[in-house]
Every structure is written in structure tokens, then in C-alpha cells.
XYZ file of C-alpha atoms in Angstrom:
727
model
C 55.999 43.395 42.953
C 58.579 42.081 40.538
C 57.565 41.496 36.808
C 59.769 39.022 34.870
C 61.219 40.181 31.244
C 59.872 38.729 28.257
C 61.881 35.827 27.062
C 62.112 37.043 23.433
C 62.784 40.869 24.462
C 66.266 40.886 24.729
C 67.331 37.989 22.195
C 70.961 36.711 22.446
C 71.208 35.881 18.568
C 68.173 36.796 16.756
C 67.683 35.482 13.412
C 66.885 37.711 10.353
C 63.291 36.143 10.181
C 62.917 37.031 13.797
C 64.301 40.400 13.597
C 61.963 40.973 10.750
C 58.990 39.777 12.734
C 59.890 42.515 15.606
C 60.157 45.202 12.860
C 56.776 45.103 11.687
C 55.033 46.837 14.562
C 57.499 49.421 14.317
C 57.184 49.822 10.501
C 53.372 50.183 11.040
C 54.144 53.031 13.472
C 56.413 54.731 11.156
C 53.742 54.734 8.433
C 51.134 55.883 10.695
C 53.257 58.687 11.779
C 54.155 59.567 8.284
C 50.537 59.345 7.185
C 49.985 62.550 9.054
C 51.885 64.641 6.893
C 51.035 62.761 3.372
C 48.188 65.268 2.344
C 50.261 68.240 3.205
C 53.924 67.320 2.538
C 56.910 68.759 4.506
C 57.248 72.472 3.417
C 54.589 73.943 5.930
C 56.610 77.137 7.055
C 56.863 78.703 10.444
C 54.040 80.728 11.916
C 55.364 82.480 15.097
C 58.562 82.002 17.286
C 60.036 79.836 14.625
C 60.199 82.651 12.108
C 62.350 85.027 14.516
C 64.438 81.833 15.595
C 65.256 81.050 12.026
C 66.162 84.672 11.420
C 68.650 84.810 14.344
C 70.393 81.406 13.161
C 70.259 83.025 9.699
C 72.109 86.126 10.950
C 74.602 83.557 12.249
C 73.916 83.240 15.837
C 74.431 79.804 17.751
C 71.000 78.774 18.927
C 71.930 75.213 19.950
C 72.769 76.257 23.703
C 71.461 79.664 24.867
C 73.986 81.519 26.320
C 74.176 84.760 28.722
C 74.981 86.971 25.953
C 72.706 85.352 23.627
C 69.676 87.367 21.922
C 67.286 84.573 23.147
C 68.934 85.200 26.670
C 65.605 85.771 28.143
C 65.109 81.560 27.969
C 68.550 81.204 29.784
C 67.060 79.087 32.546
C 66.145 76.813 29.415
C 69.443 76.749 27.339
C 68.737 73.801 25.155
C 65.219 75.300 24.173
C 66.277 76.239 20.876
C 68.260 73.127 20.309
C 65.433 71.568 17.878
C 64.704 74.700 16.068
C 68.687 75.277 15.548
C 69.133 71.392 14.478
C 66.162 71.796 11.928
C 67.807 75.163 10.463
C 71.322 73.665 10.367
C 69.925 70.511 8.371
C 68.220 72.945 5.778
C 68.887 76.640 5.902
C 66.613 77.330 3.017
C 63.160 76.111 4.107
C 61.223 74.604 7.038
C 61.371 71.215 5.788
C 63.371 69.435 8.640
C 60.941 71.435 11.135
C 58.343 69.148 9.810
C 60.363 65.883 9.419
C 61.575 66.343 13.233
C 57.662 66.673 14.233
C 57.013 63.580 12.381
C 59.912 61.814 13.904
C 58.770 62.998 17.395
C 55.302 61.544 16.528
C 56.793 58.374 15.782
C 58.881 58.317 18.807
C 55.925 58.898 20.828
C 54.405 55.836 19.591
C 57.350 53.709 20.109
C 58.195 54.969 23.773
C 54.660 54.440 24.993
C 54.690 51.004 23.164
C 57.918 50.086 25.174
C 56.609 51.430 28.232
C 53.089 49.643 28.254
C 55.288 46.233 27.948
C 57.439 47.117 30.724
C 54.082 47.218 32.672
C 52.230 44.463 31.213
C 54.737 42.133 29.382
C 53.344 40.409 26.272
C 50.189 42.907 25.908
C 51.653 43.823 22.415
C 48.229 44.764 21.076
C 47.309 46.841 24.166
C 50.965 48.550 23.737
C 50.320 49.365 20.057
C 46.785 50.740 20.441
C 48.234 53.003 23.453
C 51.002 54.387 21.395
C 49.006 55.118 18.323
C 46.284 56.774 20.455
C 48.936 58.800 22.325
C 50.469 60.207 19.384
C 47.323 61.565 18.106
C 44.969 61.952 20.859
C 42.727 64.674 20.262
C 42.642 66.750 23.240
C 45.478 69.377 22.583
C 45.285 71.905 19.903
C 48.831 72.472 19.530
C 50.084 68.757 18.279
C 51.172 70.005 15.003
C 51.926 73.574 15.526
C 56.103 73.935 14.857
C 56.294 76.050 17.708
C 56.104 73.315 19.872
C 58.511 71.358 18.409
C 60.751 71.708 21.477
C 58.024 70.442 23.834
C 57.334 67.450 21.987
C 61.237 66.792 22.125
C 61.298 67.264 25.812
C 58.411 65.003 26.571
C 59.915 62.369 24.224
C 63.314 62.482 25.913
C 61.670 62.377 29.463
C 59.574 59.124 28.428
C 62.833 57.554 27.033
C 64.570 58.631 30.273
C 61.846 56.625 32.246
C 62.215 53.496 30.066
C 65.915 53.688 30.627
C 65.553 53.868 34.114
C 63.201 50.935 34.046
C 65.883 49.116 32.223
C 68.392 49.731 34.781
C 66.310 48.046 37.443
C 65.144 44.997 35.423
C 68.406 44.439 33.866
C 71.370 42.660 35.730
C 74.057 43.024 33.241
C 76.853 45.524 32.561
C 74.586 47.518 30.421
C 72.293 48.394 33.304
C 74.482 51.339 34.395
C 74.799 52.356 30.599
C 70.971 52.637 30.759
C 71.330 54.427 33.896
C 73.908 57.047 32.355
C 71.385 57.555 29.350
C 68.525 57.897 31.423
C 70.259 60.716 33.571
C 71.269 62.298 30.151
C 67.917 62.612 28.525
C 66.154 63.759 31.692
C 68.808 66.671 31.632
C 68.314 67.222 27.980
C 64.396 67.195 28.659
C 64.344 69.864 31.611
C 67.143 71.956 30.234
C 64.901 72.201 26.954
C 61.292 72.596 28.471
C 59.867 71.519 31.882
C 56.802 69.888 30.699
C 58.067 67.118 32.493
C 59.189 68.694 35.794
C 56.519 67.364 37.978
C 56.580 63.956 36.547
C 60.238 63.701 37.101
C 60.041 64.496 40.783
C 58.005 61.377 41.239
C 59.231 58.948 38.582
C 61.141 57.067 40.951
C 57.936 55.665 42.714
C 57.379 53.849 39.206
C 60.435 51.833 39.949
C 58.281 50.065 43.073
C 56.191 48.401 40.535
C 59.274 46.490 39.495
C 61.543 46.001 42.445
C 61.679 46.435 46.302
C 63.479 49.513 47.765
C 66.651 47.525 47.396
C 70.351 48.823 46.736
C 69.731 49.291 42.931
C 66.639 50.982 43.546
C 68.460 53.701 45.707
C 71.218 53.933 43.364
C 68.768 54.777 40.279
C 66.736 57.000 42.366
C 69.812 58.894 43.739
C 71.298 59.535 40.603
C 67.923 60.292 38.877
C 67.682 63.206 41.386
C 71.334 64.145 41.044
C 70.557 65.051 37.505
C 67.512 66.920 38.370
C 69.682 68.773 40.938
C 72.034 69.657 38.273
C 69.578 70.993 36.236
C 68.104 73.197 39.016
C 71.506 74.518 40.004
C 72.561 75.604 36.619
C 68.901 77.219 36.030
C 69.136 79.167 39.412
C 72.674 80.350 38.479
C 71.799 81.449 35.173
C 68.885 83.250 36.039
C 70.856 85.357 38.641
C 73.404 86.315 35.927
C 71.191 88.933 34.282
C 69.073 91.688 35.563
C 66.835 90.881 32.611
C 63.794 88.848 34.032
C 63.877 85.485 32.574
C 60.694 84.033 30.493
C 60.053 81.364 33.208
C 60.197 84.015 36.109
C 57.731 86.199 34.285
C 55.183 83.287 33.803
C 55.297 82.205 37.731
C 52.832 84.251 39.683
C 54.529 86.677 42.040
C 52.556 85.412 44.959
C 50.620 82.129 45.977
C 47.569 82.154 48.292
C 44.717 79.595 49.275
C 42.473 81.323 46.835
C 44.388 79.825 43.831
C 43.857 76.236 45.065
C 40.106 76.256 43.863
C 41.371 77.714 40.683
C 43.932 75.144 39.810
C 41.210 72.355 40.957
C 38.817 73.587 38.545
C 41.329 73.743 35.829
C 42.302 70.555 36.320
C 38.568 69.385 36.482
C 38.355 71.072 32.890
C 41.625 69.172 31.614
C 40.039 65.871 32.721
C 36.865 66.605 30.993
C 38.796 67.662 28.329
C 40.076 64.291 27.531
C 36.294 63.043 26.934
C 34.748 66.081 25.329
C 37.522 66.161 22.805
C 36.041 62.724 21.166
C 32.925 64.410 20.729
C 34.558 67.380 18.928
C 36.727 64.753 16.749
C 33.370 63.094 15.969
C 32.132 66.331 14.797
C 35.092 66.855 12.409
C 33.633 64.121 10.504
C 32.013 66.909 8.219
C 35.409 66.998 6.858
C 35.631 63.414 5.817
C 35.301 64.145 2.032
C 38.602 65.954 2.143
C 40.391 63.471 4.287
C 38.374 60.313 4.169
C 40.807 58.418 2.036
C 43.746 59.104 4.644
C 41.620 58.186 7.516
C 40.732 54.863 6.034
C 44.306 54.242 5.061
C 45.155 55.158 8.746
C 42.616 52.474 10.344
C 43.597 50.132 7.664
C 47.408 49.877 8.606
C 46.267 50.025 12.545
C 43.807 46.902 11.819
C 46.908 45.343 9.934
C 49.479 45.759 12.476
C 46.735 44.936 15.288
C 45.698 41.546 13.243
C 49.497 40.616 12.914
C 50.082 41.152 16.696
C 47.016 38.916 17.599
C 48.298 36.302 15.342
C 51.667 36.352 17.100
C 50.018 36.360 20.430
C 48.252 33.189 19.563
C 51.541 31.600 18.387
C 53.219 32.699 21.753
C 52.843 30.536 25.057
C 55.032 32.420 27.288
C 52.845 35.209 28.001
C 52.148 35.688 31.566
C 48.573 36.109 33.245
C 47.769 39.488 34.557
C 45.737 39.758 37.485
C 42.548 41.768 38.123
C 44.759 43.851 41.006
C 47.169 44.841 38.554
C 44.680 46.108 36.010
C 43.295 48.123 38.777
C 46.509 49.254 40.058
C 47.481 50.717 36.660
C 44.327 52.226 35.882
C 44.274 54.188 39.102
C 47.939 55.074 38.654
C 47.262 56.230 34.919
C 44.454 58.648 36.510
C 46.871 60.049 38.813
C 49.699 60.192 36.268
C 47.293 62.611 34.114
C 47.335 64.982 37.103
C 51.211 64.853 36.986
C 51.365 65.406 33.477
C 49.988 68.675 33.666
C 51.031 69.774 37.043
C 53.753 72.000 35.675
C 51.124 74.218 34.294
C 48.777 74.495 37.111
C 50.239 77.030 39.083
C 50.764 79.409 36.012
C 47.440 81.197 35.450
C 48.062 82.092 31.883
C 48.252 78.452 31.089
C 46.353 76.243 33.333
C 43.199 76.409 31.619
C 44.403 76.213 27.961
C 44.199 73.246 25.707
C 47.456 74.310 23.636
C 50.519 72.162 24.512
C 49.653 71.288 28.246
C 48.738 67.687 27.570
C 51.630 66.597 25.440
C 52.811 64.343 28.307
C 49.404 63.683 30.229
C 47.820 62.197 26.971
C 50.018 59.126 27.786
C 47.712 58.498 30.433
C 44.460 59.340 28.527
C 45.562 56.907 25.813
C 46.345 54.158 28.200
C 43.116 54.740 30.025
C 40.880 54.637 26.973
C 42.869 51.600 25.746
C 42.617 49.611 28.855
C 39.030 50.426 29.426
C 38.306 48.810 25.865
C 40.588 46.043 26.535
C 38.636 45.209 29.819
C 35.470 45.728 28.098
C 36.508 43.069 25.189
C 37.472 40.589 27.767
C 33.839 39.736 28.564
C 33.981 37.713 25.497
C 36.791 35.668 26.269
C 36.935 33.503 22.869
C 37.312 36.518 20.699
C 38.293 39.095 23.421
C 41.561 40.398 21.358
C 39.921 40.664 17.963
C 37.216 42.550 19.730
C 39.394 44.772 21.473
C 40.999 45.659 17.941
C 37.623 46.012 16.538
C 36.601 48.661 19.793
C 39.615 50.457 19.148
C 39.435 51.450 15.618
C 36.643 53.963 15.576
C 38.681 55.880 17.948
C 41.898 55.514 15.795
C 39.622 56.786 12.930
C 38.342 59.652 14.847
C 41.861 60.557 16.048
C 43.105 60.634 12.414
C 40.109 62.730 11.528
C 40.911 65.481 14.088
C 44.610 65.158 13.379
C 44.315 66.085 9.792
C 41.857 68.791 10.385
C 44.268 70.263 12.899
C 47.333 69.812 10.380
C 44.997 71.533 7.605
C 44.376 74.575 10.003
C 47.910 75.196 10.731
C 48.741 74.577 6.823
C 45.929 77.120 6.125
C 47.713 79.830 8.121
C 51.111 78.813 6.354
C 49.735 79.258 2.990
C 48.297 82.419 3.614
C 51.510 83.634 4.602
C 52.919 82.135 1.695
C 50.400 83.937 -0.432
C 51.714 87.336 0.681
C 55.507 86.331 0.159
C 55.099 84.866 -3.217
C 52.977 87.702 -4.760
C 55.296 90.299 -3.330
C 58.200 88.764 -4.930
C 56.243 88.416 -8.064
C 55.811 92.041 -8.324
C 58.815 92.975 -6.612
C 61.512 90.271 -7.208
C 64.610 92.200 -6.237
C 64.489 95.349 -4.073
C 67.057 98.048 -2.872
C 68.330 97.597 0.689
C 66.486 99.740 3.370
C 63.145 99.229 1.378
C 60.291 99.498 3.974
C 57.335 97.102 2.563
C 53.787 98.304 3.811
C 50.739 96.052 3.381
C 47.314 97.693 3.348
C 44.915 95.032 4.552
C 41.540 95.404 3.368
C 40.668 91.623 4.362
C 42.017 91.268 7.856
C 44.388 88.349 7.043
C 47.225 89.914 8.560
C 45.269 90.624 11.554
C 45.320 87.123 12.811
C 47.493 85.571 15.389
C 49.067 82.551 13.268
C 49.717 84.675 10.147
C 53.031 86.404 10.855
C 51.766 86.900 14.640
C 49.564 89.822 13.967
C 52.247 91.040 11.367
C 55.151 90.902 14.065
C 56.993 88.278 11.950
C 56.390 90.036 8.552
C 59.509 91.840 8.806
C 61.265 88.393 10.010
C 59.989 86.240 6.749
C 60.544 89.152 4.055
C 64.091 89.300 5.439
C 64.614 85.564 5.362
C 63.086 85.447 1.827
C 65.057 88.059 0.487
C 68.096 87.498 2.308
C 68.511 91.082 3.482
C 68.282 92.105 7.157
C 67.781 95.837 6.226
C 64.294 95.185 4.670
C 61.337 96.342 6.997
C 57.854 95.432 6.644
C 54.505 95.980 8.350
C 50.877 96.329 7.860
C 48.066 98.408 8.520
C 44.137 97.785 8.088
C 42.198 99.530 5.445
C 39.841 102.567 6.454
C 42.252 103.643 9.516
C 40.780 100.824 11.496
C 43.291 99.979 14.243
C 44.918 96.552 14.078
C 44.764 93.949 16.905
C 48.061 95.209 18.280
C 46.310 99.104 18.168
C 48.488 100.358 15.185
C 47.193 103.033 12.759
C 48.952 104.134 9.604
C 48.866 107.868 8.407
C 50.773 109.739 5.875
C 51.744 113.347 5.864
C 53.023 114.536 2.439
C 56.271 112.576 1.886
C 56.336 110.555 5.223
C 54.639 107.385 6.535
C 53.644 107.443 10.221
C 52.719 104.405 12.317
C 51.526 104.613 15.906
C 50.103 102.682 18.780
C 46.685 103.781 20.061
C 47.720 101.949 23.217
C 51.154 103.433 24.040
C 51.966 100.424 26.083
C 51.972 97.963 23.336
C 55.051 99.673 21.900
C 56.996 97.859 24.767
C 55.650 94.365 23.791
C 55.561 94.553 19.946
C 58.269 97.061 19.402
C 58.820 100.141 17.352
C 56.712 100.575 14.144
C 57.509 101.950 10.565
C 58.081 105.716 10.270
C 59.760 105.985 6.760
C 59.991 108.551 3.982
C 57.607 107.679 0.988
C 60.655 107.323 -1.347
C 61.496 104.144 0.658
C 58.087 102.468 0.417
C 56.574 99.742 -1.567
C 52.931 100.081 -0.855
C 50.748 96.699 -1.333
C 47.186 96.516 -1.191
C 45.466 93.037 0.170
C 42.196 92.745 -1.451
C 39.559 90.092 -1.332
C 40.337 86.760 -2.632
C 44.040 86.912 -1.464
C 44.956 89.375 -4.054
C 47.997 91.650 -3.573
C 48.427 94.639 -5.747
C 51.622 96.772 -5.914
C 50.315 100.449 -5.775
C 51.673 102.696 -8.689
C 52.831 106.182 -7.780
C 49.629 107.630 -9.273
C 47.335 105.208 -7.203
C 49.064 105.816 -3.966
C 48.926 109.702 -4.614
C 45.227 109.450 -4.967
C 44.639 107.280 -2.077
C 46.752 108.834 0.174
C 47.793 112.318 -0.825
C 51.462 111.625 -0.825
C 54.431 112.472 -2.848
C 57.912 111.159 -3.022
C 56.261 107.541 -3.684
C 58.283 105.717 -6.703
C 58.004 101.923 -6.450
C 59.746 101.209 -9.506
C 62.978 102.959 -8.407
C 63.126 100.573 -5.229
C 62.876 97.453 -7.478
C 66.212 96.666 -8.925
C 65.875 93.400 -10.790
C 63.131 90.597 -12.135
C 65.123 87.548 -10.895
C 63.257 86.021 -8.052
C 65.210 85.438 -4.698
C 67.090 82.209 -4.224
C 64.822 81.333 -1.617
C 61.730 81.293 -3.617
C 62.439 78.230 -5.102
C 62.849 76.083 -1.717
C 60.416 77.880 0.756
C 57.140 77.617 -0.650
C 54.817 74.456 -0.282
C 52.409 75.229 -3.119
C 52.219 77.264 -6.393
C 50.171 79.180 -6.075
C 50.087 79.286 -2.025
C 46.061 79.095 -1.780
C 45.772 76.101 -4.047
C 46.610 74.245 -0.817
C 44.193 76.220 1.330
C 41.032 74.372 2.439
C 38.107 75.782 4.220
C 37.294 73.273 7.165
C 33.730 72.251 7.596
C 32.591 72.913 11.307
C 29.329 71.586 12.123
C 29.095 73.086 15.437
C 29.488 76.857 13.947
C 26.407 77.124 11.996
C 25.535 80.599 13.285
C 27.022 83.848 14.709
C 25.411 85.567 17.306
C 26.915 88.978 18.575
C 28.402 88.434 22.182
C 26.468 90.456 25.008
C 29.961 90.830 26.835
C 33.507 91.380 26.044
C 35.174 93.143 22.925
C 33.542 92.610 19.261
C 35.648 94.696 17.339
C 36.786 98.250 17.024
C 35.178 101.893 17.407
C 32.650 100.837 20.069
C 31.583 102.122 23.525
C 30.999 99.583 26.455
C 27.734 97.822 26.668
C 24.615 99.572 27.918
C 21.087 98.320 28.880
C 17.674 99.248 27.482
C 15.079 97.887 29.901
C 13.000 96.779 26.623
C 15.413 95.837 24.329
C 18.535 94.202 26.067
C 21.941 95.506 25.491
C 23.666 97.759 22.996
C 26.820 99.667 22.057
C 27.139 102.975 20.828
C 29.683 103.603 18.010
C 32.288 106.217 18.595
C 34.107 106.484 15.339
C 32.945 106.927 11.888
C 34.433 103.454 11.258
C 33.640 100.596 13.420
C 34.195 96.781 12.927
C 32.682 93.583 14.312
C 35.019 90.371 14.592
C 33.015 87.361 12.878
C 34.056 83.733 11.885
C 32.572 82.977 8.375
C 33.699 79.163 8.168
C 30.310 78.267 6.377
C 29.830 76.331 3.283
C 26.515 78.160 2.271
C 25.155 81.577 1.442
C 24.889 83.670 4.398
C 22.309 85.746 5.735
C 23.592 89.017 7.949
C 20.966 90.551 10.226
C 21.357 93.180 12.715
C 19.332 95.813 14.628
C 20.143 99.311 15.072
C 18.273 100.771 18.087
C 19.424 104.309 18.543
C 20.948 107.184 16.717
C 21.592 110.828 17.275
C 20.823 112.254 13.648
C 18.786 111.017 10.802
C 21.560 111.707 8.228
C 23.931 109.640 10.126
C 22.261 106.252 9.985
C 21.002 107.011 6.392
C 24.529 107.145 5.436
C 25.324 103.659 7.127
C 27.233 101.205 4.727
C 28.507 97.749 5.411
C 31.750 95.897 3.864
C 33.540 92.914 4.149
C 36.979 91.964 2.715
C 36.988 95.550 1.575
C 33.877 95.151 -0.483
C 30.444 96.782 -0.007
C 27.569 94.375 1.021
C 24.035 95.818 -0.064
C 21.759 96.703 2.572
C 18.046 96.723 3.301
C 16.131 97.492 6.233
C 12.859 97.847 7.753
C 11.426 99.881 10.720
C 10.741 98.426 14.073
C 7.911 99.307 16.502
C 10.323 100.724 19.038
C 11.956 103.379 16.284
C 14.868 101.264 15.583
C 15.605 99.506 12.276
C 16.601 95.962 11.496
C 18.983 95.474 8.285
C 19.558 92.907 6.052
C 22.224 91.712 3.795
C 23.454 88.530 2.077
C 26.888 86.929 1.432
C 27.134 84.539 -1.655
C 29.260 81.640 -0.481
C 31.782 82.109 -3.675
C 32.472 85.296 -2.051
C 34.180 83.511 0.781
C 36.379 81.149 -1.311
C 40.026 81.776 -0.571
C 39.170 84.370 2.241
C 40.712 83.988 5.910
C 37.769 82.292 8.152
C 38.316 85.323 10.373
C 36.871 88.554 8.918
C 35.760 92.135 9.810
C 32.457 93.471 9.118
C 33.129 97.369 8.796
C 30.347 99.786 9.267
C 30.897 103.280 7.958
C 28.886 106.142 8.442
C 29.721 109.642 7.180
C 30.148 111.308 10.665
C 29.585 110.731 14.243
C 27.515 113.714 16.119
C 29.007 115.199 19.405
C 26.947 115.342 22.353
C 29.235 116.691 24.625
C 32.770 118.276 25.103
C 34.219 114.827 25.009
C 31.729 112.725 23.829
C 30.324 111.794 20.106
C 28.421 109.075 19.223
C 26.914 107.596 15.701
C 24.496 104.744 16.061
C 23.679 101.863 18.927
C 24.089 98.376 17.617
C 21.332 95.912 19.549
C 22.235 92.839 18.007
C 23.483 90.880 14.970
C 23.430 87.534 13.824
C 24.861 85.533 10.843
C 23.262 82.001 9.591
C 23.471 80.244 6.482
C 20.760 80.985 4.352
C 19.299 77.375 3.951
C 18.434 77.455 7.655
C 16.005 80.447 7.296
C 13.538 78.274 5.174
């Protein structure tokens, strides 16, 4: 079926007033995109890969196009993957400002292209198109919307959608500009696929969309043919680049080595979970209303802007007499097509076991279908009341827009929290060591676990990179260890031997993934202690000698000036950094229960079963830890049961600490011979601390029970609850 182009879509000589009327929806969309950054600013720093990419750009490497001899050659089959990262760095060498600006512009672009595409399929339905665009940009299903590491995926998805729009224009236009649109579509498609293949499956079936507008005529076959020519060119280049080096490309490592029929049920299950996520994410967004006191004013502004633009479009629609009616069959066709399009939108990820069940980045394209389905359902429901249908449609959509903004602000705040935790480390480092000698090694002894998080320097992996960027000295190295000789998430421990620092992996294979660790003389070290409250303390020579029995350590000899690094004035978003840290309320997470299966921390044996008491875990080191999340807003009560121990002296020496500070313990005996322990954490103790934390258990020793086995105590269960819930 063929749809006529709106009479006012391609005016020959628009007046200034007409142009202003056309700009108003786009101005509204721009303000709605800008609003998502308004509470946070544009200085949020990189968290993971973007740190390493900036480090390479700062060292003089060209990252706009990944060549075979590039340090990034493992992504050579996506040669434009680093394009947006390189562009952001080129626009500002001294901060991550343009990462944030580009992310905001891509969010705006998503609104615009969704608006345009809906108008191609439903001419004149500007309110429906506008709502779809807004919901698509901030749909709450994906947890990676505002992670700077996904900037290239946003760019690739947006480039593909603009390519689709231009391909449709080639079919619908009959002027000399139609072939310009086709060339633009080919270039944007290639740009998208050479950057990231999120749209690979969608690109394969895109020409089918053209049948909505035309029959399979000559123009259809020209557009389809050249569209696939662009895809073929990308495929040939990727195959060629992949074969030029013996190092396996990143994409090759992602794909399974073999595919069997057993994978089909797993893919279908993942697809079902993805569909369910599009619905359940609204329930999750509703539960984020606990954060309304923090973001409420911004949510209200977003809803008000949406209502204003929606009201304007309703007013315009009532003054327009040339809008064609849409048949029920067409709505049904588009509804079914959108459901199918969601599957196509995530199809690229379904064959990849490590990605198919994630909710991070895989919905960037598919959410357009989710947003359109939701908007269309609300639109059709509003038509039950014919006289006020458009006004009711706008009223129906505003709560969803408000919830989507609530979810967006909380997700942004989550990434900002990680960023300011990083900035806090950097700020306090340069405050105590403004200028340091080349080849200095900075060691963080972390008592709080802040560095043992994925989004804080990627478990410390990028700590050196950001230190080098800040000091503008590539010879500086930096790493961290947890206090009390607890292994890090990467299984790294620190030890000192007189005048040497030794770092080693408990799991030797980790060195192949994370790289070598520090082994340096103490006279090259600056040792910082990360204490409760995010405080960073540079250890004096006397303090380090007493704590670690080392010699040769002299921090003042490594500090050569008191003028802060140049980038200290441009890199940071807040002074002090933690003033921008806000704990996010979580109405779901009111308790913590020790899981029965899986890892719970370090220093524990695998679970065993007691017929009467259930499961338990033996401690096998004098210092053990339990990973907990302390995202609470009140005093906390910790209760745990010790079921067994080998020696009474061992259990009598038990101590519990959090963020490096001891928690007073009391206990009561149980009928089965165990003990139930109690402790309280005041809410003030959690202020400024990372939500992810470690409960550290210490005993004086563990008891050998055979040649190769030593045991301490058996932990039966552990729970954390707000004190108020126990009364």
C-alpha cells in the first residue's frame, strides 16, 4: 500500500512563522534531552573502556579508524568503533565533557528520528510520533542508557535509524534529491555497521519495510540492491580485516565456537525474558518513586514540557484539515510489525551466550518497538472517547513519561555516583601529592571496598590510566589492595618484603586477562589508605614502617611540587567530589539474606548441609568477608548464626568490621550448640560510603583438622534488616 506524503512536510517556500511552528516540537525534544543532564552537568568522567581509549588518544594514537597496527586492533572488524570516543577527545583533551554532550545529542537524535519514522508510517499523527520519540529515548528497560562506554552503540543505532528514514525518502520522493537520500542511507548504514553491529539483523530485513510504501517496482529494487551492496562492502572489509592478523578479533571471541539445536530453547527463553523486561521495567520505574524527593522537580519539568508540546500538537492538529484517516487494519499491521521488530532489534545478541540475557545495551534499538507499542496501545484506548480522544491520549501518556524520567534520573545518578567515587580518589591523591616524580607507583590500601567495584576504575584496572591522564605522565603506575590481606575481586593480594612491594594473583589465569601487577621497591611508592567516609590518607614513612614492617619508604622524596596538575581544573565535576554523591533509595531492597548458593565473599568453603539447620559454610582463612549491599536509609540490624567451630578459643576471638571499623558484637547461645550474633550499624555510618560493601570476619587463627584442611567457624545464615522493621 502506498501512503501519500503530507502536504506540509516538504514545503517549497516556508514562511518564517511556518518555520517557527515546525521548530517547536524539536525545541521541546531538545529541552527534554537536555533535562536528563540538568541535575548532573556534563563533567561525569569515564568509568571503564573510555578511560583506556582516552589514554591512547592522549598518547597520540589515532582512534577515529582502527587500523591493523593500532593498539585497538582486536576490534579491527569494527574499525569505526572508537570514532565517537576519538571525536569526544578531539573536541576536549582535558575532560569528558564532550562524551556527555554527544550522549545528550544522541538522546535528542533518537527522539527526532523516532518522530520522523512514525510520521512516515502514520502521516499526520504528530502527537503519537512525539510520544513515541520521547518514550524511545528514555524507555526504562535498558540499564546502560547513560553509561559513557555505550556512546558508540547509541551512535550506531541512531545512524541506522536515520539510514532507514533516508531509504524511505528514496522510495517516496520523486525528485533529484531521492538519489541523494539513497546515497546518504548507504553511507549511514555502513557507518553504523562498521561501528557496532547492533543493527545487523535489522539491516538484513529493512527493505521489507519499503513494501509498506510501494510495490516491488524498479525503484524498490534499486533501493534494496544498493542497501545490500553497502552491507556487503562492510562484510567484505570485516572478513578481510579479521584474516590479516593471528590475534582473534573481539567479535570472534564473542561468538560460540559451535551451534546446536540445544541453543534454540535458550535463545527463545532469553527472548521471552526480553519481552517481559519491557513490561516489568515499568514496575521497577514505579518503585523508583522513592527517589522523588531528589529528582521530583526535574520529573515535573519533563512532564510539563511534554504536556506543553503535546498540547501544541493537538492545537495544530485541530487546525489541520488534510490529515488522512487511518484504517483499523493499518494500525493492526503496525502493531504486529512492531512486536516482530522488537525480536529483530535484539536478534544480533541472541546467539551470544554472554549477552542474550543481559539488560545492558541490548535494547537500544529494540526499545523503539517497545515505545511505539505502548504509545499505540494508549492511543487506541483513548479513541474509545472520540470527542476528547487526542487530549485523553496525552493524559494517558504523561504518567509513563514521568516514570521514564524518574528511572532515567536514577540511572544517571548511579553512574554519577561511580564517577564521583573515582573523582574523590583522584582529588585527594593530588591534594596530598600535587606533583610527583616520574616512575612513581601509587598504592591504595582499600579498607572500604570502594575500588573493588566494576564501575570504579573497573576493579582498579583503569586506576593507572586515569592517574596517568591526570598527572600527564605515562610512567606513573597505580594499583590497589584490600586491607587485612583480603584478595580483591581480581584475586590480587599485596605483601611487603623489607624494601619491596609484591602483588600477586591467587588465581594465576587472571594475569592473562588483567595484566601484570606491581612489584616495585618501596622507595618508589606512595601508599594511601582509603578509610571510612571516602577519606584518603597518605601514609608517612613511620606509619608505613609500623603497619607493614618496610624500609626505604619515603613519600616526601617522591613529591616534587605543590602546584596541582593542569587537568585538576578541568576534569572534575564537583568540589569536593562526594558532594555530588546521593544514595539512591531502593524500595525493593529492604533486607539482605545470605544466599544459599554461589559465592558470598572470600575465605569460605563450598556449602555443606546439616539435616536440622540447613546449609552452612566453613571459614578456611583467619580473615573472611561477605559481600553485601547497604543501600538503606535507616539504622541496620545485622544478625548471623555460627553453627559449628573447632576450638572455643577461635570463636571467642571472632570480630566483625565494616569499612575498616569494628562493629560491637553480642551473642546468645542456641539449643543446637551454636550462637546467634547481633550488631547494629547506625545510618550515619553509611553516609558517603559505597553501597557495595564487605562484612569482614576475623578470628585469631584457624584450626588444622588434617594435613591439607584448616577450619575456623561455620556460618549458617546472615541477614541485614532496617531496625525499624523489627518493631
